[in-house]
PDB file of C-alpha atoms in Angstrom:
ATOM      1  CA  MET A1440      18.373 -48.311  -3.398  1.00  0.00           C
ATOM      2  CA  LYS A1441      17.210 -45.899  -0.699  1.00  0.00           C
ATOM      3  CA  ARG A1442      20.334 -43.784  -1.267  1.00  0.00           C
ATOM      4  CA  ILE A1443      19.554 -43.557  -4.985  1.00  0.00           C
ATOM      5  CA  ILE A1444      15.958 -42.458  -4.282  1.00  0.00           C
ATOM      6  CA  ILE A1445      17.109 -39.858  -1.753  1.00  0.00           C
ATOM      7  CA  GLY A1446      19.741 -38.562  -4.187  1.00  0.00           C
ATOM      8  CA  LEU A1447      17.191 -38.209  -6.963  1.00  0.00           C
ATOM      9  CA  SER A1448      14.836 -36.346  -4.596  1.00  0.00           C
ATOM     10  CA  ILE A1449      17.554 -33.893  -3.656  1.00  0.00           C
ATOM     11  CA  LEU A1450      18.445 -33.287  -7.330  1.00  0.00           C
ATOM     12  CA  GLY A1451      14.752 -32.653  -8.055  1.00  0.00           C
ATOM     13  CA  MET A1452      14.487 -30.101  -5.248  1.00  0.00           C
ATOM     14  CA  LEU A1453      17.676 -28.338  -6.403  1.00  0.00           C
ATOM     15  CA  GLY A1454      16.308 -28.139  -9.941  1.00  0.00           C
ATOM     16  CA  THR A1455      13.048 -26.672  -8.644  1.00  0.00           C
ATOM     17  CA  SER A1456      14.990 -24.179  -6.502  1.00  0.00           C
ATOM     18  CA  CYS A1457      17.027 -23.019  -9.524  1.00  0.00           C
ATOM     19  CA  GLY A1458      13.847 -22.552 -11.533  1.00  0.00           C
ATOM     20  CA  THR A1459      12.276 -20.612  -8.689  1.00  0.00           C
ATOM     21  CA  LYS A1460      15.332 -18.350  -8.300  1.00  0.00           C
ATOM     22  CA  LYS A1461      15.218 -17.615 -12.016  1.00  0.00           C
ATOM     23  CA  LYS A1462      11.513 -16.664 -11.728  1.00  0.00           C
ATOM     24  CA  ILE A1463      12.293 -14.450  -8.749  1.00  0.00           C
ATOM     25  CA  ALA A1464      15.176 -12.784 -10.639  1.00  0.00           C
ATOM     26  CA  ASP A1465      12.918 -12.248 -13.665  1.00  0.00           C
ATOM     27  CA  LEU A1466      10.206 -10.704 -11.481  1.00  0.00           C
ATOM     28  CA  GLU A1467      12.714  -8.414  -9.737  1.00  0.00           C
ATOM     29  CA  SER A1468      14.159  -7.393 -13.114  1.00  0.00           C
ATOM     30  CA  ARG A1469      10.704  -6.653 -14.540  1.00  0.00           C
ATOM     31  CA  ASN A1470       9.719  -4.781 -11.369  1.00  0.00           C
ATOM     32  CA  LYS A1471      12.856  -2.592 -11.686  1.00  0.00           C
ATOM     33  CA  GLU A1472      12.048  -2.011 -15.356  1.00  0.00           C
ATOM     34  CA  ILE A1473       8.549  -0.757 -14.609  1.00  0.00           C
ATOM     35  CA  GLN A1474       9.874   1.389 -11.741  1.00  0.00           C
ATOM     36  CA  ASP A1475      12.376   2.994 -14.161  1.00  0.00           C
ATOM     37  CA  LEU A1476       9.540   3.667 -16.604  1.00  0.00           C
ATOM     38  CA  LEU A1477       7.459   5.210 -13.841  1.00  0.00           C
ATOM     39  CA  ASN A1478      10.365   7.453 -12.843  1.00  0.00           C
ATOM     40  CA  THR A1479      10.848   8.531 -16.470  1.00  0.00           C
ATOM     41  CA  ALA A1480       7.125   9.169 -16.823  1.00  0.00           C
ATOM     42  CA  THR A1481       7.187  11.345 -13.706  1.00  0.00           C
ATOM     43  CA  VAL A1482      10.014  13.450 -15.158  1.00  0.00           C
ATOM     44  CA  LYS A1483       8.049  13.828 -18.405  1.00  0.00           C
ATOM     45  CA  LEU A1484       4.972  14.792 -16.429  1.00  0.00           C
ATOM     46  CA  ASN A1485       6.846  17.487 -14.513  1.00  0.00           C
ATOM     47  CA  THR A1486       8.253  18.834 -17.807  1.00  0.00           C
ATOM     48  CA  CYS A1487       4.716  19.053 -19.255  1.00  0.00           C
ATOM     49  CA  LEU A1488       3.492  20.896 -16.191  1.00  0.00           C
ATOM     50  CA  SER A1489       6.347  23.369 -16.506  1.00  0.00           C
ATOM     51  CA  GLU A1490       5.604  23.931 -20.208  1.00  0.00           C
ATOM     52  CA  LYS A1491       1.959  24.445 -19.353  1.00  0.00           C
ATOM     53  CA  GLU A1492       2.874  27.227 -16.905  1.00  0.00           C
ATOM     54  CA  THR A1493       5.041  28.871 -19.562  1.00  0.00           C
ATOM     55  CA  LEU A1494       2.219  28.758 -22.115  1.00  0.00           C
ATOM     56  CA  ALA A1495      -0.185  30.202 -19.564  1.00  0.00           C
ATOM     57  CA  SER A1496       2.179  33.132 -19.029  1.00  0.00           C
ATOM     58  CA  GLN A1497       2.378  33.690 -22.796  1.00  0.00           C
ATOM     59  CA  VAL A1498      -1.413  33.695 -23.067  1.00  0.00           C
ATOM     60  CA  ASP A1499      -1.673  36.245 -20.264  1.00  0.00           C
ATOM     61  CA  TYR A1500       0.898  38.439 -22.017  1.00  0.00           C
ATOM     62  CA  LEU A1501      -0.923  38.215 -25.355  1.00  0.00           C
ATOM     63  CA  LYS A1502      -4.261  38.980 -23.721  1.00  0.00           C
ATOM     64  CA  LYS A1503      -2.766  42.025 -22.017  1.00  0.00           C
ATOM     65  CA  ASN A1504      -1.215  43.128 -25.326  1.00  0.00           C
ATOM     66  CA  ASN A1505      -4.548  42.917 -27.094  1.00  0.00           C
ATOM     67  CA  SER A1506      -6.301  44.597 -24.183  1.00  0.00           C
ATOM     68  CA  ASP A1507      -3.893  47.515 -24.495  1.00  0.00           C
ATOM     69  CA  LEU A1508      -4.638  47.720 -28.204  1.00  0.00           C
ATOM     70  CA  ILE A1509      -8.361  47.759 -27.514  1.00  0.00           C
ATOM     71  CA  ASN A1510      -7.995  50.485 -24.919  1.00  0.00           C
ATOM     72  CA  ASN A1511      -5.794  52.551 -27.203  1.00  0.00           C
ATOM     73  CA  MET A1512      -8.042  52.293 -30.223  1.00  0.00           C
ATOM     74  CA  GLY A1513     -11.299  52.383 -28.258  1.00  0.00           C
ATOM     75  CA  ASN A1514     -12.801  49.701 -30.415  1.00  0.00           C
ATOM     76  CA  MET A1515     -12.945  45.913 -30.160  1.00  0.00           C
ATOM     77  CA  THR A1516     -12.481  45.633 -33.902  1.00  0.00           C
ATOM     78  CA  THR A1517      -8.876  46.823 -33.592  1.00  0.00           C
ATOM     79  CA  LEU A1518      -7.795  43.533 -32.064  1.00  0.00           C
ATOM     80  CA  SER A1519      -4.862  42.483 -34.162  1.00  0.00           C
ATOM     81  CA  THR A1520      -5.409  39.465 -36.356  1.00  0.00           C
ATOM     82  CA  LYS A1521      -1.929  38.233 -35.576  1.00  0.00           C
ATOM     83  CA  GLY A1522      -2.462  38.540 -31.835  1.00  0.00           C
ATOM     84  CA  ALA A1523      -5.734  36.605 -32.038  1.00  0.00           C
ATOM     85  CA  GLU A1524      -4.042  33.850 -34.032  1.00  0.00           C
ATOM     86  CA  ASN A1525      -1.249  33.626 -31.458  1.00  0.00           C
ATOM     87  CA  ILE A1526      -3.759  33.311 -28.622  1.00  0.00           C
ATOM     88  CA  GLU A1527      -5.621  30.580 -30.492  1.00  0.00           C
ATOM     89  CA  LYS A1528      -2.421  28.628 -31.116  1.00  0.00           C
ATOM     90  CA  ALA A1529      -1.345  28.997 -27.496  1.00  0.00           C
ATOM     91  CA  LEU A1530      -4.723  27.767 -26.269  1.00  0.00           C
ATOM     92  CA  GLU A1531      -4.614  24.764 -28.633  1.00  0.00           C
ATOM     93  CA  SER A1532      -1.131  23.920 -27.414  1.00  0.00           C
ATOM     94  CA  MET A1533      -2.285  24.143 -23.790  1.00  0.00           C
ATOM     95  CA  LYS A1534      -5.240  21.850 -24.483  1.00  0.00           C
ATOM     96  CA  GLU A1535      -2.911  19.298 -26.077  1.00  0.00           C
ATOM     97  CA  LYS A1536      -0.537  19.442 -23.118  1.00  0.00           C
ATOM     98  CA  ASP A1537      -3.442  19.075 -20.697  1.00  0.00           C
ATOM     99  CA  LEU A1538      -4.632  15.964 -22.532  1.00  0.00           C
ATOM    100  CA  LYS A1539      -1.171  14.384 -22.396  1.00  0.00           C
ATOM    101  CA  ILE A1540      -0.793  15.278 -18.724  1.00  0.00           C
ATOM    102  CA  THR A1541      -4.160  13.702 -17.954  1.00  0.00           C
ATOM    103  CA  ARG A1542      -3.185  10.500 -19.778  1.00  0.00           C
ATOM    104  CA  MET A1543       0.073  10.273 -17.872  1.00  0.00           C
ATOM    105  CA  GLN A1544      -1.581  10.945 -14.525  1.00  0.00           C
ATOM    106  CA  ASP A1545      -4.190   8.269 -15.235  1.00  0.00           C
ATOM    107  CA  ALA A1546      -1.475   5.744 -16.095  1.00  0.00           C
ATOM    108  CA  LEU A1547       0.595   6.559 -13.030  1.00  0.00           C
ATOM    109  CA  THR A1548      -2.290   6.628 -10.552  1.00  0.00           C
ATOM    110  CA  LYS A1549      -4.133   3.556 -11.817  1.00  0.00           C
ATOM    111  CA  LYS A1550      -1.465   1.239 -10.431  1.00  0.00           C
ATOM    112  CA  ASP A1551      -1.512   3.054  -7.077  1.00  0.00           C
ATOM    113  CA  SER A1552      -5.306   2.938  -6.838  1.00  0.00           C
ATOM    114  CA  VAL A1553      -5.373  -0.794  -7.599  1.00  0.00           C
ATOM    115  CA  THR A1554      -2.706  -1.385  -4.956  1.00  0.00           C
ATOM    116  CA  LEU A1555      -4.496   0.692  -2.309  1.00  0.00           C
ATOM    117  CA  ALA A1556      -7.781  -1.106  -3.016  1.00  0.00           C
ATOM    118  CA  LEU A1557      -6.011  -4.422  -2.548  1.00  0.00           C
ATOM    119  CA  VAL A1558      -4.497  -3.323   0.765  1.00  0.00           C
ATOM    120  CA  SER A1559      -7.911  -2.228   2.036  1.00  0.00           C
ATOM    121  CA  SER A1560      -9.429  -5.590   1.047  1.00  0.00           C
ATOM    122  CA  LEU A1561      -6.646  -7.514   2.722  1.00  0.00           C
ATOM    123  CA  LYS A1562      -6.751  -5.492   5.930  1.00  0.00           C
ATOM    124  CA  ALA A1563     -10.506  -5.943   6.154  1.00  0.00           C
ATOM    125  CA  SER A1564     -10.334  -9.672   5.381  1.00  0.00           C
ATOM    126  CA  VAL A1565      -7.210 -10.837   7.186  1.00  0.00           C
ATOM    127  CA  GLY A1566      -7.750  -9.054  10.499  1.00  0.00           C
ATOM    128  CA  ILE A1567      -4.777  -6.744  10.655  1.00  0.00           C
ATOM    129  CA  ASN A1568      -5.181  -6.221  14.416  1.00  0.00           C
ATOM    130  CA  ASP A1569      -3.165  -9.391  14.977  1.00  0.00           C
ATOM    131  CA  PRO A1570       0.454  -8.344  15.762  1.00  0.00           C
ATOM    132  CA  ASP A1571       1.787 -11.435  13.998  1.00  0.00           C
ATOM    133  CA  ILE A1572       0.299 -10.366  10.661  1.00  0.00           C
ATOM    134  CA  GLU A1573       1.510  -7.295   8.795  1.00  0.00           C
ATOM    135  CA  VAL A1574       0.233  -5.817   5.518  1.00  0.00           C
ATOM    136  CA  ASN A1575       2.199  -3.038   3.842  1.00  0.00           C
ATOM    137  CA  VAL A1576       3.122  -1.593   0.447  1.00  0.00           C
ATOM    138  CA  GLU A1577       6.603  -1.112  -0.964  1.00  0.00           C
ATOM    139  CA  LYS A1578       7.151   0.293  -4.476  1.00  0.00           C
ATOM    140  CA  GLY A1579       3.622  -0.536  -5.549  1.00  0.00           C
ATOM    141  CA  VAL A1580       3.727  -4.140  -4.330  1.00  0.00           C
ATOM    142  CA  VAL A1581       1.624  -5.472  -1.439  1.00  0.00           C
ATOM    143  CA  PHE A1582       3.372  -7.609   1.187  1.00  0.00           C
ATOM    144  CA  ILE A1583       1.596  -9.834   3.729  1.00  0.00           C
ATOM    145  CA  SER A1584       4.082 -10.959   6.368  1.00  0.00           C
ATOM    146  CA  ILE A1585       2.956 -13.741   8.738  1.00  0.00           C
ATOM    147  CA  SER A1586       5.005 -14.862  11.744  1.00  0.00           C
ATOM    148  CA  ASP A1587       6.048 -18.510  11.506  1.00  0.00           C
ATOM    149  CA  LYS A1588       4.748 -19.226  15.005  1.00  0.00           C
ATOM    150  CA  MET A1589       1.262 -18.879  13.461  1.00  0.00           C
ATOM    151  CA  LEU A1590       2.110 -21.111  10.505  1.00  0.00           C
ATOM    152  CA  PHE A1591       4.471 -23.886  11.592  1.00  0.00           C
ATOM    153  CA  LYS A1592       5.870 -25.633  14.615  1.00  0.00           C
ATOM    154  CA  SER A1593       9.621 -25.244  15.214  1.00  0.00           C
ATOM    155  CA  GLY A1594      11.651 -26.982  12.487  1.00  0.00           C
ATOM    156  CA  SER A1595       8.459 -28.215  10.768  1.00  0.00           C
ATOM    157  CA  TYR A1596       6.918 -27.454   7.405  1.00  0.00           C
ATOM    158  CA  THR A1597       3.452 -28.778   8.259  1.00  0.00           C
ATOM    159  CA  VAL A1598       0.912 -25.922   8.181  1.00  0.00           C
ATOM    160  CA  THR A1599      -1.018 -25.465  11.453  1.00  0.00           C
ATOM    161  CA  ASP A1600      -4.812 -25.271  11.727  1.00  0.00           C
ATOM    162  CA  ARG A1601      -4.552 -21.628  12.874  1.00  0.00           C
ATOM    163  CA  ALA A1602      -2.573 -20.831   9.714  1.00  0.00           C
ATOM    164  CA  LYS A1603      -5.287 -22.353   7.548  1.00  0.00           C
ATOM    165  CA  GLU A1604      -7.806 -19.865   8.956  1.00  0.00           C
ATOM    166  CA  ILE A1605      -5.565 -16.910   8.051  1.00  0.00           C
ATOM    167  CA  LEU A1606      -4.611 -18.284   4.627  1.00  0.00           C
ATOM    168  CA  ALA A1607      -8.282 -18.876   3.826  1.00  0.00           C
ATOM    169  CA  LYS A1608      -8.881 -15.137   4.185  1.00  0.00           C
ATOM    170  CA  VAL A1609      -5.883 -14.342   1.978  1.00  0.00           C
ATOM    171  CA  ALA A1610      -7.091 -16.883  -0.605  1.00  0.00           C
ATOM    172  CA  LYS A1611     -10.504 -15.219  -0.725  1.00  0.00           C
ATOM    173  CA  VAL A1612      -8.923 -11.912  -1.751  1.00  0.00           C
ATOM    174  CA  VAL A1613      -6.550 -13.554  -4.255  1.00  0.00           C
ATOM    175  CA  ASN A1614      -9.404 -15.516  -5.831  1.00  0.00           C
ATOM    176  CA  SER A1615     -11.264 -12.249  -6.365  1.00  0.00           C
ATOM    177  CA  LYS A1616      -8.251 -10.877  -8.287  1.00  0.00           C
ATOM    178  CA  PRO A1617      -7.512 -13.359 -11.100  1.00  0.00           C
ATOM    179  CA  ASP A1618      -5.147 -10.860 -12.769  1.00  0.00           C
ATOM    180  CA  PHE A1619      -2.833 -10.841  -9.740  1.00  0.00           C
ATOM    181  CA  GLU A1620       0.204 -13.001  -8.982  1.00  0.00           C
ATOM    182  CA  CYS A1621       1.365 -14.097  -5.521  1.00  0.00           C
ATOM    183  CA  MET A1622       4.861 -15.132  -4.524  1.00  0.00           C
ATOM    184  CA  VAL A1623       5.088 -17.099  -1.276  1.00  0.00           C
ATOM    185  CA  GLU A1624       8.502 -16.534   0.366  1.00  0.00           C
ATOM    186  CA  GLY A1625       9.803 -18.595   3.259  1.00  0.00           C
ATOM    187  CA  HIS A1626      12.310 -16.958   5.656  1.00  0.00           C
ATOM    188  CA  THR A1627      14.222 -18.511   8.583  1.00  0.00           C
ATOM    189  CA  ASP A1628      16.617 -17.356  11.305  1.00  0.00           C
ATOM    190  CA  ASN A1629      20.305 -18.313  11.229  1.00  0.00           C
ATOM    191  CA  VAL A1630      20.124 -21.242  13.655  1.00  0.00           C
ATOM    192  CA  PRO A1631      21.340 -24.277  11.664  1.00  0.00           C
ATOM    193  CA  TYR A1632      18.630 -26.752  10.719  1.00  0.00           C
ATOM    194  CA  THR A1633      19.055 -30.039  12.611  1.00  0.00           C
ATOM    195  CA  GLY A1634      15.925 -31.946  11.614  1.00  0.00           C
ATOM    196  CA  ASN A1635      15.930 -35.363  10.023  1.00  0.00           C
ATOM    197  CA  GLY A1636      14.911 -36.316   6.508  1.00  0.00           C
ATOM    198  CA  ILE A1637      15.878 -34.970   3.108  1.00  0.00           C
ATOM    199  CA  LEU A1638      16.185 -31.327   4.206  1.00  0.00           C
ATOM    200  CA  VAL A1639      19.786 -30.157   4.339  1.00  0.00           C
ATOM    201  CA  ASP A1640      19.658 -26.659   5.764  1.00  0.00           C
ATOM    202  CA  ASN A1641      17.512 -23.558   6.433  1.00  0.00           C
ATOM    203  CA  TRP A1642      17.301 -22.829   2.747  1.00  0.00           C
ATOM    204  CA  ASP A1643      15.671 -26.205   2.159  1.00  0.00           C
ATOM    205  CA  LEU A1644      13.335 -25.576   5.110  1.00  0.00           C
ATOM    206  CA  SER A1645      12.277 -22.151   3.801  1.00  0.00           C
ATOM    207  CA  VAL A1646      11.506 -23.560   0.351  1.00  0.00           C
ATOM    208  CA  LYS A1647       9.584 -26.495   1.799  1.00  0.00           C
ATOM    209  CA  ARG A1648       7.497 -24.152   3.966  1.00  0.00           C
ATOM    210  CA  ALA A1649       6.693 -22.021   0.914  1.00  0.00           C
ATOM    211  CA  THR A1650       5.606 -25.039  -1.132  1.00  0.00           C
ATOM    212  CA  SER A1651       3.486 -26.311   1.789  1.00  0.00           C
ATOM    213  CA  ILE A1652       1.554 -23.031   1.822  1.00  0.00           C
ATOM    214  CA  VAL A1653       1.225 -23.049  -1.981  1.00  0.00           C
ATOM    215  CA  ARG A1654      -0.214 -26.565  -1.874  1.00  0.00           C
ATOM    216  CA  LEU A1655      -2.703 -25.552   0.812  1.00  0.00           C
ATOM    217  CA  LEU A1656      -3.772 -22.473  -1.164  1.00  0.00           C
ATOM    218  CA  THR A1657      -4.295 -24.475  -4.349  1.00  0.00           C
ATOM    219  CA  LYS A1658      -5.602 -27.833  -3.125  1.00  0.00           C
ATOM    220  CA  ASP A1659      -7.683 -26.742  -0.125  1.00  0.00           C
ATOM    221  CA  LEU A1660      -8.559 -23.109  -0.859  1.00  0.00           C
ATOM    222  CA  GLY A1661      -9.064 -23.107  -4.638  1.00  0.00           C
ATOM    223  CA  VAL A1662      -6.387 -20.612  -5.675  1.00  0.00           C
ATOM    224  CA  ASN A1663      -5.323 -20.923  -9.343  1.00  0.00           C
ATOM    225  CA  PRO A1664      -1.809 -22.479  -9.390  1.00  0.00           C
ATOM    226  CA  LYS A1665      -0.895 -20.187 -12.301  1.00  0.00           C
ATOM    227  CA  GLN A1666      -1.109 -17.229  -9.914  1.00  0.00           C
ATOM    228  CA  LEU A1667       1.372 -18.656  -7.409  1.00  0.00           C
ATOM    229  CA  ILE A1668       5.162 -18.798  -7.087  1.00  0.00           C
ATOM    230  CA  ALA A1669       6.970 -20.659  -4.278  1.00  0.00           C
ATOM    231  CA  ALA A1670      10.295 -19.243  -3.102  1.00  0.00           C
ATOM    232  CA  GLY A1671      12.698 -19.833  -0.204  1.00  0.00           C
ATOM    233  CA  ARG A1672      15.037 -17.088   1.028  1.00  0.00           C
ATOM    234  CA  GLY A1673      16.539 -19.038   3.928  1.00  0.00           C
ATOM    235  CA  GLU A1674      18.294 -16.910   6.567  1.00  0.00           C
ATOM    236  CA  TYR A1675      19.759 -14.401   4.125  1.00  0.00           C
ATOM    237  CA  ILE A1676      17.250 -11.519   4.279  1.00  0.00           C
ATOM    238  CA  PRO A1677      16.696 -10.949   8.004  1.00  0.00           C
ATOM    239  CA  LEU A1678      14.551  -8.082   9.236  1.00  0.00           C
ATOM    240  CA  VAL A1679      16.760  -7.663  12.326  1.00  0.00           C
ATOM    241  CA  GLU A1680      20.019  -9.120  13.605  1.00  0.00           C
ATOM    242  CA  ASN A1681      19.789 -12.709  14.804  1.00  0.00           C
ATOM    243  CA  ASN A1682      21.302 -11.827  18.183  1.00  0.00           C
ATOM    244  CA  SER A1683      18.390 -12.697  20.492  1.00  0.00           C
ATOM    245  CA  ALA A1684      15.507 -15.137  20.755  1.00  0.00           C
ATOM    246  CA  GLU A1685      13.020 -12.334  20.079  1.00  0.00           C
ATOM    247  CA  ASN A1686      14.878 -11.142  16.970  1.00  0.00           C
ATOM    248  CA  ARG A1687      15.189 -14.677  15.621  1.00  0.00           C
ATOM    249  CA  SER A1688      11.448 -15.084  16.089  1.00  0.00           C
ATOM    250  CA  THR A1689      10.920 -11.875  14.064  1.00  0.00           C
ATOM    251  CA  ASN A1690      13.059 -13.205  11.220  1.00  0.00           C
ATOM    252  CA  ARG A1691      11.195 -16.518  11.034  1.00  0.00           C
ATOM    253  CA  ARG A1692       8.314 -15.555   8.800  1.00  0.00           C
ATOM    254  CA  THR A1693       6.475 -16.255   5.582  1.00  0.00           C
ATOM    255  CA  ARG A1694       5.899 -13.357   3.238  1.00  0.00           C
ATOM    256  CA  ILE A1695       3.191 -13.386   0.582  1.00  0.00           C
ATOM    257  CA  VAL A1696       3.904 -10.872  -2.164  1.00  0.00           C
ATOM    258  CA  VAL A1697       0.705  -9.864  -3.972  1.00  0.00           C
ATOM    259  CA  MET A1698       1.082  -7.869  -7.178  1.00  0.00           C
ATOM    260  CA  PRO A1699      -0.789  -7.065 -10.358  1.00  0.00           C
ATOM    261  CA  LYS A1700       0.824  -8.694 -13.351  1.00  0.00           C
ATOM    262  CA  ILE A1701       3.672  -6.347 -14.214  1.00  0.00           C
ATOM    263  CA  ASP A1702       3.189  -6.804 -17.969  1.00  0.00           C
ATOM    264  CA  GLN A1703      -0.184  -5.057 -17.841  1.00  0.00           C
ATOM    265  CA  PHE A1704       1.226  -1.924 -16.259  1.00  0.00           C
ATOM    266  CA  TYR A1705       4.390  -2.055 -18.353  1.00  0.00           C
ATOM    267  CA  ASP A1706       2.271  -2.003 -21.528  1.00  0.00           C
ATOM    268  CA  MET A1707       0.041   0.768 -20.174  1.00  0.00           C
ATOM    269  CA  ILE A1708       2.938   3.050 -19.216  1.00  0.00           C
ATOM    270  CA  GLU A1709       4.781   2.326 -22.486  1.00  0.00           C
ATOM    271  CA  LYS A1710       1.723   3.327 -24.541  1.00  0.00           C
ATOM    272  CA  GLU A1711       1.317   6.611 -22.631  1.00  0.00           C
ATOM    273  CA  MET A1712       5.032   7.364 -22.964  1.00  0.00           C
ATOM    274  CA  LYS A1713       4.752   6.965 -26.750  1.00  0.00           C
ATOM    275  CA  LYS A1714       1.742   9.319 -26.851  1.00  0.00           C
ATOM    276  CA  LEU A1715       3.635  11.879 -24.805  1.00  0.00           C
ATOM    277  CA  THR A1716       6.639  11.912 -27.154  1.00  0.00           C
ATOM    278  CA  LYS A1717       4.580  12.339 -30.347  1.00  0.00           C
TER     279      LYS A1717
END
């Protein structure tokens, strides 16, 4: 009977892991999609800026042309009607380009400003002076990396009291940003897991540590479960080679990925791209 219960538990964990990997893959795919859109938008923006410079040169030429006419005729009334119309059209075109450029710049910088504001909040709240906690930004996503020696005892997935203090500060920032999502990633070194119980290997351990933190954030610290994703990466994404005790300690970590919901920025960039191509 015990074997049957254990078997069912393992199947349940594997099913959860598959679902989590699919969510992670979807998030990575959506993140790449928005990055491609941002790159395309940047190219469009540079093209608009170049066209603006060309139009400015044309306006200067037309103004000089009309100035020459004025000087030659000695009378402002000799300004050619055609030249005036050309200047007016050029100025209208420049105004339109300026408006589109402004829209694109707003769309591209809004995501960056939101991210930078989040980093500032986290650094102020978490206490970034601790060498075992790192906050950084990669491709518009905020990463909080916490050394496992602050979170768990060796081979354990029970969250320590010290970790609860740090996670409470993270939860405070997340709770103030209901439109954000957080993915909790567990990472281990490559030393084989030898503990007892239903855990099979480091991959199981990394997932279990992630779910332990998710439970603490939701049950004890009031974070909305809809904002959280639990993921285990095992030993497969090390920061450094696992060739020394110090390096293995560096690789044992939990990473909390904090990001605005990608759909919001995808929609925003897509709308501005459509305006630019009209």
